[in-house]
Amino acid sequence: MLKLMEATLVALVIGIAAGPQFIRWLQRKGIGQNIRDLSPERHNAKQGTPTMGGVLILVAALIPYLIFASKTVPSLIVVMLSLGSGLIGFADDIIGQRRQRSLGLVRGPNSCSRSPSLQSPCSWVCGMGVDTKLAVPFVRDGFDIGWFYYLFAFLLIAGFSNAVNLADGLDGLAAGTGAVALFAYSGIAFLQGKTELAMFAACLTGASVGFLWYNAHPATVFMGDTGSLAIGAAVAGMAIVTNMEILCLLIGGLFVVEALSVMVQVFSFRVFHRRVFLMAPIHHHFELKGRSETKIIIRFWLIAAILAGAGFALYYLSNTRLPTI
């Protein structure tokens, strides 16, 4: 436990200490966020804000992990999954910088803050001895779905990567909610005796909070696809390796809501030619309703914390008070 806390603190300190110099480097390189014309008007002030801050998150998390952890297979699976997804996001960020454009924030069918992609380096994960049973709280043996599990795992990783990407539309929203979900899974991994896995999730939590020091409203840096895809893949990877995939829908419930709001918007527009929300994802709907960005972010953080806490409590109760049948 002490080593886990030390690693988390080191990740936090690295994120805060390295932040200013990293932000200045991004500014010198001219790596800034491009804001679309269809975005909420208040977002115009964010044009040119340094992006690709996900690099800082990953570096701040990896350094203490490499120092303190003994690199078990479960933890390495999540590390490689996060890095692989982060690299995909990094490539997306580089392409966006070169073309000077930012996809998304469309009021029509694709009314979202990012351009979702189903690419995810998870196919190799599905053959590494992962249990094909889906654990369900208070159900002793779970449900073995056989090879369908691998399709489910792919969709979970790709879905959460894109869901976090969609949520990264307000200052600190993705970083804060991602940290909450990762913290909950760190606790679950620790209770399962997977301390190295818990350590990496804790390091990512600390790194995300350190990044949040500069990403909180008004943000001086954005995480970009590099960070959002990595965090989403890490949450899903933690769910798979701890065999708590179903609980991921509750622990990461805020991301699920964000993704569902886009799906509902697209379906409604294409089928009924009407919008359910003023703009999707749903956080932009509240912006256009006149809510302040800070109030939306804090309330979403609270919702994410409640959902993650409920998921952790459900796991704890289902594994300490299993009914005898």
PDB file of C-alpha atoms in Angstrom:
ATOM      1  CA  MET A   1       0.000   0.000   0.000  1.00  0.00           C
ATOM      2  CA  LEU A   2       2.809   2.415   0.894  1.00  0.00           C
ATOM      3  CA  LYS A   3       4.588   1.782  -2.411  1.00  0.00           C
ATOM      4  CA  LEU A   4       1.321   2.328  -4.285  1.00  0.00           C
ATOM      5  CA  MET A   5       0.791   5.660  -2.540  1.00  0.00           C
ATOM      6  CA  GLU A   6       4.371   6.705  -3.256  1.00  0.00           C
ATOM      7  CA  ALA A   7       4.012   5.895  -6.949  1.00  0.00           C
ATOM      8  CA  THR A   8       0.759   7.858  -7.148  1.00  0.00           C
ATOM      9  CA  LEU A   9       2.349  10.862  -5.456  1.00  0.00           C
ATOM     10  CA  VAL A  10       5.374  10.751  -7.782  1.00  0.00           C
ATOM     11  CA  ALA A  11       3.075  10.704 -10.829  1.00  0.00           C
ATOM     12  CA  LEU A  12       1.159  13.664  -9.429  1.00  0.00           C
ATOM     13  CA  VAL A  13       4.320  15.651  -8.717  1.00  0.00           C
ATOM     14  CA  ILE A  14       5.797  14.911 -12.158  1.00  0.00           C
ATOM     15  CA  GLY A  15       2.596  16.082 -13.833  1.00  0.00           C
ATOM     16  CA  ILE A  16       2.546  19.343 -11.890  1.00  0.00           C
ATOM     17  CA  ALA A  17       6.295  20.017 -12.013  1.00  0.00           C
ATOM     18  CA  ALA A  18       6.765  19.240 -15.714  1.00  0.00           C
ATOM     19  CA  GLY A  19       3.561  20.964 -16.801  1.00  0.00           C
ATOM     20  CA  PRO A  20       4.807  24.547 -17.319  1.00  0.00           C
ATOM     21  CA  GLN A  21       7.861  23.565 -19.334  1.00  0.00           C
ATOM     22  CA  PHE A  22       5.847  21.106 -21.427  1.00  0.00           C
ATOM     23  CA  ILE A  23       3.178  23.728 -22.138  1.00  0.00           C
ATOM     24  CA  ARG A  24       5.841  26.253 -23.190  1.00  0.00           C
ATOM     25  CA  TRP A  25       7.337  23.640 -25.523  1.00  0.00           C
ATOM     26  CA  LEU A  26       3.925  23.067 -27.134  1.00  0.00           C
ATOM     27  CA  GLN A  27       3.534  26.813 -27.561  1.00  0.00           C
ATOM     28  CA  ARG A  28       6.951  27.140 -29.215  1.00  0.00           C
ATOM     29  CA  LYS A  29       6.032  24.342 -31.611  1.00  0.00           C
ATOM     30  CA  GLY A  30       2.696  25.981 -32.382  1.00  0.00           C
ATOM     31  CA  ILE A  31       0.738  22.891 -31.327  1.00  0.00           C
ATOM     32  CA  GLY A  32      -2.660  24.397 -30.543  1.00  0.00           C
ATOM     33  CA  GLN A  33      -6.311  23.387 -30.549  1.00  0.00           C
ATOM     34  CA  ASN A  34      -8.356  24.218 -33.636  1.00  0.00           C
ATOM     35  CA  ILE A  35     -11.936  25.246 -32.854  1.00  0.00           C
ATOM     36  CA  ARG A  36     -14.667  24.671 -35.429  1.00  0.00           C
ATOM     37  CA  ASP A  37     -17.120  27.387 -36.410  1.00  0.00           C
ATOM     38  CA  LEU A  38     -20.049  25.217 -35.290  1.00  0.00           C
ATOM     39  CA  SER A  39     -18.801  24.953 -31.710  1.00  0.00           C
ATOM     40  CA  PRO A  40     -20.505  26.942 -28.930  1.00  0.00           C
ATOM     41  CA  GLU A  41     -19.490  30.592 -29.267  1.00  0.00           C
ATOM     42  CA  ARG A  42     -17.691  30.667 -25.921  1.00  0.00           C
ATOM     43  CA  HIS A  43     -15.237  28.052 -27.243  1.00  0.00           C
ATOM     44  CA  ASN A  44     -13.729  30.531 -29.707  1.00  0.00           C
ATOM     45  CA  ALA A  45     -11.553  31.877 -26.894  1.00  0.00           C
ATOM     46  CA  LYS A  46      -9.885  28.456 -26.660  1.00  0.00           C
ATOM     47  CA  GLN A  47      -8.488  28.650 -30.193  1.00  0.00           C
ATOM     48  CA  GLY A  48      -4.768  27.957 -30.162  1.00  0.00           C
ATOM     49  CA  THR A  49      -4.631  26.538 -26.625  1.00  0.00           C
ATOM     50  CA  PRO A  50      -1.786  23.975 -26.516  1.00  0.00           C
ATOM     51  CA  THR A  51      -2.985  20.408 -27.025  1.00  0.00           C
ATOM     52  CA  MET A  52      -1.534  16.857 -27.026  1.00  0.00           C
ATOM     53  CA  GLY A  53      -1.154  17.080 -23.235  1.00  0.00           C
ATOM     54  CA  GLY A  54      -1.876  13.362 -23.109  1.00  0.00           C
ATOM     55  CA  VAL A  55       1.842  12.880 -23.667  1.00  0.00           C
ATOM     56  CA  LEU A  56       2.460  14.468 -20.266  1.00  0.00           C
ATOM     57  CA  ILE A  57      -0.118  12.184 -18.625  1.00  0.00           C
ATOM     58  CA  LEU A  58       1.438   9.022 -20.044  1.00  0.00           C
ATOM     59  CA  VAL A  59       5.006  10.023 -19.201  1.00  0.00           C
ATOM     60  CA  ALA A  60       4.059  11.071 -15.661  1.00  0.00           C
ATOM     61  CA  ALA A  61       2.302   7.721 -15.135  1.00  0.00           C
ATOM     62  CA  LEU A  62       4.960   5.517 -16.722  1.00  0.00           C
ATOM     63  CA  ILE A  63       7.965   6.855 -14.799  1.00  0.00           C
ATOM     64  CA  PRO A  64       6.753   5.828 -11.297  1.00  0.00           C
ATOM     65  CA  TYR A  65       5.310   2.585 -12.677  1.00  0.00           C
ATOM     66  CA  LEU A  66       8.697   1.624 -14.117  1.00  0.00           C
ATOM     67  CA  ILE A  67      10.421   2.602 -10.867  1.00  0.00           C
ATOM     68  CA  PHE A  68       8.114   0.974  -8.327  1.00  0.00           C
ATOM     69  CA  ALA A  69       6.294  -1.875 -10.114  1.00  0.00           C
ATOM     70  CA  SER A  70       7.571  -5.395 -10.798  1.00  0.00           C
ATOM     71  CA  LYS A  71       5.818  -5.530 -14.237  1.00  0.00           C
ATOM     72  CA  THR A  72       3.349  -8.393 -13.921  1.00  0.00           C
ATOM     73  CA  VAL A  73       1.510  -9.616 -17.024  1.00  0.00           C
ATOM     74  CA  PRO A  74      -1.887  -8.096 -16.036  1.00  0.00           C
ATOM     75  CA  SER A  75      -0.350  -4.676 -15.478  1.00  0.00           C
ATOM     76  CA  LEU A  76       1.704  -4.868 -18.678  1.00  0.00           C
ATOM     77  CA  ILE A  77      -1.450  -5.680 -20.654  1.00  0.00           C
ATOM     78  CA  VAL A  78      -3.086  -2.462 -19.491  1.00  0.00           C
ATOM     79  CA  VAL A  79       0.139  -0.474 -19.950  1.00  0.00           C
ATOM     80  CA  MET A  80       0.572  -1.629 -23.546  1.00  0.00           C
ATOM     81  CA  LEU A  81      -3.115  -1.115 -24.267  1.00  0.00           C
ATOM     82  CA  SER A  82      -2.938   2.450 -22.962  1.00  0.00           C
ATOM     83  CA  LEU A  83       0.264   3.206 -24.862  1.00  0.00           C
ATOM     84  CA  GLY A  84      -1.057   1.674 -28.072  1.00  0.00           C
ATOM     85  CA  SER A  85      -4.266   3.672 -27.923  1.00  0.00           C
ATOM     86  CA  GLY A  86      -2.280   6.762 -26.962  1.00  0.00           C
ATOM     87  CA  LEU A  87      -0.140   6.320 -30.061  1.00  0.00           C
ATOM     88  CA  ILE A  88      -3.260   6.144 -32.231  1.00  0.00           C
ATOM     89  CA  GLY A  89      -4.456   9.347 -30.594  1.00  0.00           C
ATOM     90  CA  PHE A  90      -1.021  10.910 -31.075  1.00  0.00           C
ATOM     91  CA  ALA A  91      -1.214  10.150 -34.785  1.00  0.00           C
ATOM     92  CA  ASP A  92      -4.698  11.698 -34.926  1.00  0.00           C
ATOM     93  CA  ASP A  93      -3.402  14.803 -33.151  1.00  0.00           C
ATOM     94  CA  ILE A  94      -0.451  15.141 -35.528  1.00  0.00           C
ATOM     95  CA  ILE A  95      -2.714  14.816 -38.570  1.00  0.00           C
ATOM     96  CA  GLY A  96      -5.080  17.398 -37.111  1.00  0.00           C
ATOM     97  CA  GLN A  97      -2.204  19.822 -36.556  1.00  0.00           C
ATOM     98  CA  ARG A  98      -0.878  19.414 -40.065  1.00  0.00           C
ATOM     99  CA  ARG A  99      -4.295  19.898 -41.625  1.00  0.00           C
ATOM    100  CA  GLN A 100      -5.200  22.671 -39.162  1.00  0.00           C
ATOM    101  CA  ARG A 101      -8.652  21.275 -38.476  1.00  0.00           C
ATOM    102  CA  SER A 102     -10.669  19.761 -35.665  1.00  0.00           C
ATOM    103  CA  LEU A 103     -13.441  17.306 -36.483  1.00  0.00           C
ATOM    104  CA  GLY A 104     -16.701  17.316 -34.601  1.00  0.00           C
ATOM    105  CA  LEU A 105     -19.008  19.711 -32.800  1.00  0.00           C
ATOM    106  CA  VAL A 106     -21.501  19.387 -35.647  1.00  0.00           C
ATOM    107  CA  ARG A 107     -25.112  20.289 -34.926  1.00  0.00           C
ATOM    108  CA  GLY A 108     -26.427  17.702 -37.358  1.00  0.00           C
ATOM    109  CA  PRO A 109     -25.976  13.924 -37.424  1.00  0.00           C
ATOM    110  CA  ASN A 110     -22.358  13.933 -36.207  1.00  0.00           C
ATOM    111  CA  SER A 111     -22.884  16.444 -33.402  1.00  0.00           C
ATOM    112  CA  CYS A 112     -19.969  15.560 -31.191  1.00  0.00           C
ATOM    113  CA  SER A 113     -16.731  17.130 -30.032  1.00  0.00           C
ATOM    114  CA  ARG A 114     -14.442  14.550 -31.580  1.00  0.00           C
ATOM    115  CA  SER A 115     -14.339  12.245 -34.581  1.00  0.00           C
ATOM    116  CA  PRO A 116     -14.797   8.753 -33.092  1.00  0.00           C
ATOM    117  CA  SER A 117     -12.671   5.914 -34.394  1.00  0.00           C
ATOM    118  CA  LEU A 118     -13.112   2.205 -33.753  1.00  0.00           C
ATOM    119  CA  GLN A 119      -9.393   1.606 -34.109  1.00  0.00           C
ATOM    120  CA  SER A 120      -7.886   0.120 -30.971  1.00  0.00           C
ATOM    121  CA  PRO A 121      -4.820  -2.094 -30.455  1.00  0.00           C
ATOM    122  CA  CYS A 122      -6.714  -4.670 -28.438  1.00  0.00           C
ATOM    123  CA  SER A 123      -6.942  -7.730 -30.657  1.00  0.00           C
ATOM    124  CA  TRP A 124      -3.774  -9.247 -29.187  1.00  0.00           C
ATOM    125  CA  VAL A 125      -5.067  -8.737 -25.639  1.00  0.00           C
ATOM    126  CA  CYS A 126      -7.927 -11.142 -26.240  1.00  0.00           C
ATOM    127  CA  GLY A 127      -5.678 -14.176 -26.485  1.00  0.00           C
ATOM    128  CA  MET A 128      -3.631 -13.780 -23.322  1.00  0.00           C
ATOM    129  CA  GLY A 129      -5.533 -15.979 -20.929  1.00  0.00           C
ATOM    130  CA  VAL A 130      -8.274 -13.494 -20.154  1.00  0.00           C
ATOM    131  CA  ASP A 131     -11.248 -15.172 -18.487  1.00  0.00           C
ATOM    132  CA  THR A 132     -14.147 -15.374 -20.945  1.00  0.00           C
ATOM    133  CA  LYS A 133     -16.675 -15.269 -18.119  1.00  0.00           C
ATOM    134  CA  LEU A 134     -18.541 -12.054 -17.520  1.00  0.00           C
ATOM    135  CA  ALA A 135     -18.700 -11.412 -13.788  1.00  0.00           C
ATOM    136  CA  VAL A 136     -22.039 -10.104 -12.561  1.00  0.00           C
ATOM    137  CA  PRO A 137     -22.441  -8.721  -9.021  1.00  0.00           C
ATOM    138  CA  PHE A 138     -24.072 -11.230  -6.651  1.00  0.00           C
ATOM    139  CA  VAL A 139     -23.937 -14.003  -9.278  1.00  0.00           C
ATOM    140  CA  ARG A 140     -21.365 -16.483  -8.048  1.00  0.00           C
ATOM    141  CA  ASP A 141     -20.108 -18.046 -11.290  1.00  0.00           C
ATOM    142  CA  GLY A 142     -20.925 -15.310 -13.794  1.00  0.00           C
ATOM    143  CA  PHE A 143     -21.712 -16.082 -17.419  1.00  0.00           C
ATOM    144  CA  ASP A 144     -19.275 -17.744 -19.812  1.00  0.00           C
ATOM    145  CA  ILE A 145     -19.978 -16.340 -23.286  1.00  0.00           C
ATOM    146  CA  GLY A 146     -17.108 -18.153 -25.021  1.00  0.00           C
ATOM    147  CA  TRP A 147     -15.582 -16.564 -28.077  1.00  0.00           C
ATOM    148  CA  PHE A 148     -18.188 -13.798 -28.028  1.00  0.00           C
ATOM    149  CA  TYR A 149     -16.162 -12.432 -25.134  1.00  0.00           C
ATOM    150  CA  TYR A 150     -13.394 -11.325 -27.507  1.00  0.00           C
ATOM    151  CA  LEU A 151     -15.837  -9.297 -29.594  1.00  0.00           C
ATOM    152  CA  PHE A 152     -17.253  -7.842 -26.387  1.00  0.00           C
ATOM    153  CA  ALA A 153     -13.750  -6.935 -25.157  1.00  0.00           C
ATOM    154  CA  PHE A 154     -12.934  -5.192 -28.437  1.00  0.00           C
ATOM    155  CA  LEU A 155     -16.154  -3.193 -28.338  1.00  0.00           C
ATOM    156  CA  LEU A 156     -15.544  -2.278 -24.697  1.00  0.00           C
ATOM    157  CA  ILE A 157     -12.048  -0.949 -25.394  1.00  0.00           C
ATOM    158  CA  ALA A 158     -12.984   0.846 -28.610  1.00  0.00           C
ATOM    159  CA  GLY A 159     -16.186   2.159 -27.058  1.00  0.00           C
ATOM    160  CA  PHE A 160     -14.570   3.596 -23.944  1.00  0.00           C
ATOM    161  CA  SER A 161     -11.667   5.068 -25.909  1.00  0.00           C
ATOM    162  CA  ASN A 162     -14.140   6.951 -28.051  1.00  0.00           C
ATOM    163  CA  ALA A 163     -16.437   7.800 -25.134  1.00  0.00           C
ATOM    164  CA  VAL A 164     -13.612   9.530 -23.244  1.00  0.00           C
ATOM    165  CA  ASN A 165     -12.677  11.245 -26.503  1.00  0.00           C
ATOM    166  CA  LEU A 166     -16.237  12.559 -26.768  1.00  0.00           C
ATOM    167  CA  ALA A 167     -16.215  13.725 -23.153  1.00  0.00           C
ATOM    168  CA  ASP A 168     -13.043  15.753 -23.735  1.00  0.00           C
ATOM    169  CA  GLY A 169     -14.990  18.827 -24.811  1.00  0.00           C
ATOM    170  CA  LEU A 170     -14.873  20.944 -21.654  1.00  0.00           C
ATOM    171  CA  ASP A 171     -11.877  21.989 -19.571  1.00  0.00           C
ATOM    172  CA  GLY A 172     -10.951  19.197 -17.177  1.00  0.00           C
ATOM    173  CA  LEU A 173     -14.012  17.067 -17.852  1.00  0.00           C
ATOM    174  CA  ALA A 174     -12.271  13.990 -19.291  1.00  0.00           C
ATOM    175  CA  ALA A 175      -9.245  14.233 -16.977  1.00  0.00           C
ATOM    176  CA  GLY A 176     -11.366  14.523 -13.834  1.00  0.00           C
ATOM    177  CA  THR A 177     -13.877  11.809 -14.661  1.00  0.00           C
ATOM    178  CA  GLY A 178     -11.140   9.545 -15.996  1.00  0.00           C
ATOM    179  CA  ALA A 179      -9.185   9.910 -12.757  1.00  0.00           C
ATOM    180  CA  VAL A 180     -12.277   8.952 -10.757  1.00  0.00           C
ATOM    181  CA  ALA A 181     -12.917   5.796 -12.795  1.00  0.00           C
ATOM    182  CA  LEU A 182      -9.260   4.744 -12.696  1.00  0.00           C
ATOM    183  CA  PHE A 183      -9.115   5.303  -8.933  1.00  0.00           C
ATOM    184  CA  ALA A 184     -12.106   3.003  -8.457  1.00  0.00           C
ATOM    185  CA  TYR A 185     -10.494   0.273 -10.576  1.00  0.00           C
ATOM    186  CA  SER A 186      -7.230   0.717  -8.713  1.00  0.00           C
ATOM    187  CA  GLY A 187      -9.112  -0.107  -5.527  1.00  0.00           C
ATOM    188  CA  ILE A 188     -10.732  -3.164  -7.104  1.00  0.00           C
ATOM    189  CA  ALA A 189      -7.380  -4.443  -8.386  1.00  0.00           C
ATOM    190  CA  PHE A 190      -5.848  -3.920  -4.945  1.00  0.00           C
ATOM    191  CA  LEU A 191      -8.621  -5.924  -3.281  1.00  0.00           C
ATOM    192  CA  GLN A 192      -8.006  -8.708  -5.813  1.00  0.00           C
ATOM    193  CA  GLY A 193      -4.336  -8.816  -4.817  1.00  0.00           C
ATOM    194  CA  LYS A 194      -3.182  -7.449  -8.188  1.00  0.00           C
ATOM    195  CA  THR A 195      -1.016  -4.754  -6.638  1.00  0.00           C
ATOM    196  CA  GLU A 196       1.056  -3.971  -9.744  1.00  0.00           C
ATOM    197  CA  LEU A 197      -2.101  -3.512 -11.779  1.00  0.00           C
ATOM    198  CA  ALA A 198      -3.513  -1.304  -9.025  1.00  0.00           C
ATOM    199  CA  MET A 199      -0.282   0.683  -9.095  1.00  0.00           C
ATOM    200  CA  PHE A 200      -0.491   1.512 -12.789  1.00  0.00           C
ATOM    201  CA  ALA A 201      -4.128   2.612 -12.447  1.00  0.00           C
ATOM    202  CA  ALA A 202      -3.124   4.697  -9.427  1.00  0.00           C
ATOM    203  CA  CYS A 203      -0.211   6.226 -11.374  1.00  0.00           C
ATOM    204  CA  LEU A 204      -2.573   7.178 -14.190  1.00  0.00           C
ATOM    205  CA  THR A 205      -4.909   8.662 -11.586  1.00  0.00           C
ATOM    206  CA  GLY A 206      -2.117  10.755 -10.091  1.00  0.00           C
ATOM    207  CA  ALA A 207      -0.883  11.811 -13.524  1.00  0.00           C
ATOM    208  CA  SER A 208      -4.409  12.825 -14.582  1.00  0.00           C
ATOM    209  CA  VAL A 209      -4.863  14.907 -11.430  1.00  0.00           C
ATOM    210  CA  GLY A 210      -1.470  16.526 -11.998  1.00  0.00           C
ATOM    211  CA  PHE A 211      -2.490  17.318 -15.566  1.00  0.00           C
ATOM    212  CA  LEU A 212      -5.786  18.663 -14.251  1.00  0.00           C
ATOM    213  CA  TRP A 213      -3.777  21.363 -12.454  1.00  0.00           C
ATOM    214  CA  TYR A 214      -3.330  23.005 -15.872  1.00  0.00           C
ATOM    215  CA  ASN A 215      -6.354  21.547 -17.659  1.00  0.00           C
ATOM    216  CA  ALA A 216      -8.942  22.853 -15.174  1.00  0.00           C
ATOM    217  CA  HIS A 217     -11.051  25.791 -16.364  1.00  0.00           C
ATOM    218  CA  PRO A 218      -9.734  27.992 -17.846  1.00  0.00           C
ATOM    219  CA  ALA A 219      -7.450  25.371 -19.365  1.00  0.00           C
ATOM    220  CA  THR A 220      -3.925  26.239 -20.440  1.00  0.00           C
ATOM    221  CA  VAL A 221      -3.477  22.844 -22.129  1.00  0.00           C
ATOM    222  CA  PHE A 222      -5.735  20.123 -23.568  1.00  0.00           C
ATOM    223  CA  MET A 223      -5.035  16.382 -23.501  1.00  0.00           C
ATOM    224  CA  GLY A 224      -5.966  15.820 -27.153  1.00  0.00           C
ATOM    225  CA  ASP A 225      -6.717  12.417 -28.619  1.00  0.00           C
ATOM    226  CA  THR A 226      -3.402  11.201 -27.210  1.00  0.00           C
ATOM    227  CA  GLY A 227      -4.742  11.448 -23.679  1.00  0.00           C
ATOM    228  CA  SER A 228      -8.418  10.668 -24.189  1.00  0.00           C
ATOM    229  CA  LEU A 229      -7.875   7.446 -26.139  1.00  0.00           C
ATOM    230  CA  ALA A 230      -5.214   6.292 -23.672  1.00  0.00           C
ATOM    231  CA  ILE A 231      -7.402   6.938 -20.624  1.00  0.00           C
ATOM    232  CA  GLY A 232     -10.434   5.288 -22.216  1.00  0.00           C
ATOM    233  CA  ALA A 233      -8.422   2.211 -23.145  1.00  0.00           C
ATOM    234  CA  ALA A 234      -6.937   2.082 -19.647  1.00  0.00           C
ATOM    235  CA  VAL A 235     -10.381   2.102 -18.012  1.00  0.00           C
ATOM    236  CA  ALA A 236     -11.621  -0.662 -20.308  1.00  0.00           C
ATOM    237  CA  GLY A 237      -8.363  -2.594 -19.897  1.00  0.00           C
ATOM    238  CA  MET A 238      -8.675  -2.447 -16.118  1.00  0.00           C
ATOM    239  CA  ALA A 239     -12.217  -3.751 -16.413  1.00  0.00           C
ATOM    240  CA  ILE A 240     -11.092  -6.690 -18.544  1.00  0.00           C
ATOM    241  CA  VAL A 241      -8.044  -7.694 -16.498  1.00  0.00           C
ATOM    242  CA  THR A 242      -9.954  -7.458 -13.193  1.00  0.00           C
ATOM    243  CA  ASN A 243     -12.868  -9.342 -14.805  1.00  0.00           C
ATOM    244  CA  MET A 244     -15.203  -6.502 -13.875  1.00  0.00           C
ATOM    245  CA  GLU A 245     -16.393  -5.625 -17.389  1.00  0.00           C
ATOM    246  CA  ILE A 246     -20.083  -5.179 -16.573  1.00  0.00           C
ATOM    247  CA  LEU A 247     -19.282  -2.860 -13.673  1.00  0.00           C
ATOM    248  CA  CYS A 248     -17.357  -0.699 -16.150  1.00  0.00           C
ATOM    249  CA  LEU A 249     -20.697   0.554 -17.433  1.00  0.00           C
ATOM    250  CA  LEU A 250     -21.398   1.913 -13.946  1.00  0.00           C
ATOM    251  CA  ILE A 251     -17.903   2.965 -12.860  1.00  0.00           C
ATOM    252  CA  GLY A 252     -17.435   4.765 -16.178  1.00  0.00           C
ATOM    253  CA  GLY A 253     -21.119   5.663 -16.363  1.00  0.00           C
ATOM    254  CA  LEU A 254     -20.524   9.327 -17.162  1.00  0.00           C
ATOM    255  CA  PHE A 255     -18.656   8.319 -20.325  1.00  0.00           C
ATOM    256  CA  VAL A 256     -21.484   5.941 -21.225  1.00  0.00           C
ATOM    257  CA  VAL A 257     -23.977   8.787 -20.944  1.00  0.00           C
ATOM    258  CA  GLU A 258     -21.823  11.030 -23.143  1.00  0.00           C
ATOM    259  CA  ALA A 259     -21.574   8.355 -25.845  1.00  0.00           C
ATOM    260  CA  LEU A 260     -25.269   7.479 -25.660  1.00  0.00           C
ATOM    261  CA  SER A 261     -26.221  11.137 -26.087  1.00  0.00           C
ATOM    262  CA  VAL A 262     -24.364  11.180 -29.409  1.00  0.00           C
ATOM    263  CA  MET A 263     -25.960   7.903 -30.530  1.00  0.00           C
ATOM    264  CA  VAL A 264     -29.445   9.163 -29.649  1.00  0.00           C
ATOM    265  CA  GLN A 265     -28.788  12.461 -31.442  1.00  0.00           C
ATOM    266  CA  VAL A 266     -27.576  10.745 -34.598  1.00  0.00           C
ATOM    267  CA  PHE A 267     -30.441   8.232 -34.629  1.00  0.00           C
ATOM    268  CA  SER A 268     -33.080  10.877 -34.033  1.00  0.00           C
ATOM    269  CA  PHE A 269     -31.702  13.195 -36.695  1.00  0.00           C
ATOM    270  CA  ARG A 270     -31.378  10.513 -39.352  1.00  0.00           C
ATOM    271  CA  VAL A 271     -34.713   8.814 -38.702  1.00  0.00           C
ATOM    272  CA  PHE A 272     -36.960  11.659 -37.546  1.00  0.00           C
ATOM    273  CA  HIS A 273     -34.927  14.652 -38.806  1.00  0.00           C
ATOM    274  CA  ARG A 274     -35.140  16.138 -35.339  1.00  0.00           C
ATOM    275  CA  ARG A 275     -32.563  16.734 -32.616  1.00  0.00           C
ATOM    276  CA  VAL A 276     -33.101  15.517 -29.077  1.00  0.00           C
ATOM    277  CA  PHE A 277     -30.345  17.778 -27.748  1.00  0.00           C
ATOM    278  CA  LEU A 278     -29.329  21.261 -28.806  1.00  0.00           C
ATOM    279  CA  MET A 279     -25.903  19.746 -29.430  1.00  0.00           C
ATOM    280  CA  ALA A 280     -24.247  16.460 -28.555  1.00  0.00           C
ATOM    281  CA  PRO A 281     -22.401  15.207 -26.555  1.00  0.00           C
ATOM    282  CA  ILE A 282     -24.728  16.191 -23.761  1.00  0.00           C
ATOM    283  CA  HIS A 283     -22.322  18.595 -22.029  1.00  0.00           C
ATOM    284  CA  HIS A 284     -22.666  20.927 -25.028  1.00  0.00           C
ATOM    285  CA  HIS A 285     -26.446  20.755 -24.684  1.00  0.00           C
ATOM    286  CA  PHE A 286     -26.163  22.230 -21.202  1.00  0.00           C
ATOM    287  CA  GLU A 287     -23.736  24.862 -22.482  1.00  0.00           C
ATOM    288  CA  LEU A 288     -26.257  26.031 -25.060  1.00  0.00           C
ATOM    289  CA  LYS A 289     -28.914  26.041 -22.333  1.00  0.00           C
ATOM    290  CA  GLY A 290     -26.879  28.778 -20.676  1.00  0.00           C
ATOM    291  CA  ARG A 291     -25.154  26.808 -17.912  1.00  0.00           C
ATOM    292  CA  SER A 292     -21.657  27.978 -17.019  1.00  0.00           C
ATOM    293  CA  GLU A 293     -18.817  25.700 -18.058  1.00  0.00           C
ATOM    294  CA  THR A 294     -17.505  25.463 -14.496  1.00  0.00           C
ATOM    295  CA  LYS A 295     -20.899  24.427 -13.118  1.00  0.00           C
ATOM    296  CA  ILE A 296     -21.318  21.738 -15.801  1.00  0.00           C
ATOM    297  CA  ILE A 297     -17.846  20.341 -15.151  1.00  0.00           C
ATOM    298  CA  ILE A 298     -18.220  20.192 -11.370  1.00  0.00           C
ATOM    299  CA  ARG A 299     -21.638  18.569 -11.571  1.00  0.00           C
ATOM    300  CA  PHE A 300     -20.374  16.007 -14.064  1.00  0.00           C
ATOM    301  CA  TRP A 301     -17.433  15.266 -11.769  1.00  0.00           C
ATOM    302  CA  LEU A 302     -19.865  14.702  -8.895  1.00  0.00           C
ATOM    303  CA  ILE A 303     -22.008  12.387 -11.011  1.00  0.00           C
ATOM    304  CA  ALA A 304     -18.892  10.464 -12.097  1.00  0.00           C
ATOM    305  CA  ALA A 305     -17.751  10.127  -8.474  1.00  0.00           C
ATOM    306  CA  ILE A 306     -21.164   8.867  -7.354  1.00  0.00           C
ATOM    307  CA  LEU A 307     -21.299   6.297 -10.159  1.00  0.00           C
ATOM    308  CA  ALA A 308     -17.715   5.120  -9.580  1.00  0.00           C
ATOM    309  CA  GLY A 309     -18.316   4.902  -5.833  1.00  0.00           C
ATOM    310  CA  ALA A 310     -21.488   2.922  -6.390  1.00  0.00           C
ATOM    311  CA  GLY A 311     -19.635   0.538  -8.707  1.00  0.00           C
ATOM    312  CA  PHE A 312     -16.837   0.011  -6.200  1.00  0.00           C
ATOM    313  CA  ALA A 313     -19.338  -0.548  -3.370  1.00  0.00           C
ATOM    314  CA  LEU A 314     -21.253  -3.038  -5.499  1.00  0.00           C
ATOM    315  CA  TYR A 315     -18.045  -4.955  -6.182  1.00  0.00           C
ATOM    316  CA  TYR A 316     -17.076  -4.968  -2.499  1.00  0.00           C
ATOM    317  CA  LEU A 317     -20.484  -6.124  -1.308  1.00  0.00           C
ATOM    318  CA  SER A 318     -20.841  -8.812  -3.973  1.00  0.00           C
ATOM    319  CA  ASN A 319     -17.466 -10.301  -3.055  1.00  0.00           C
ATOM    320  CA  THR A 320     -17.834 -10.192   0.712  1.00  0.00           C
ATOM    321  CA  ARG A 321     -21.487 -11.095   1.129  1.00  0.00           C
ATOM    322  CA  LEU A 322     -22.206 -13.614  -1.575  1.00  0.00           C
ATOM    323  CA  PRO A 323     -25.589 -15.248  -0.989  1.00  0.00           C
ATOM    324  CA  THR A 324     -25.612 -18.987  -0.396  1.00  0.00           C
ATOM    325  CA  ILE A 325     -27.884 -20.754  -2.863  1.00  0.00           C
TER     326      ILE A 325
END
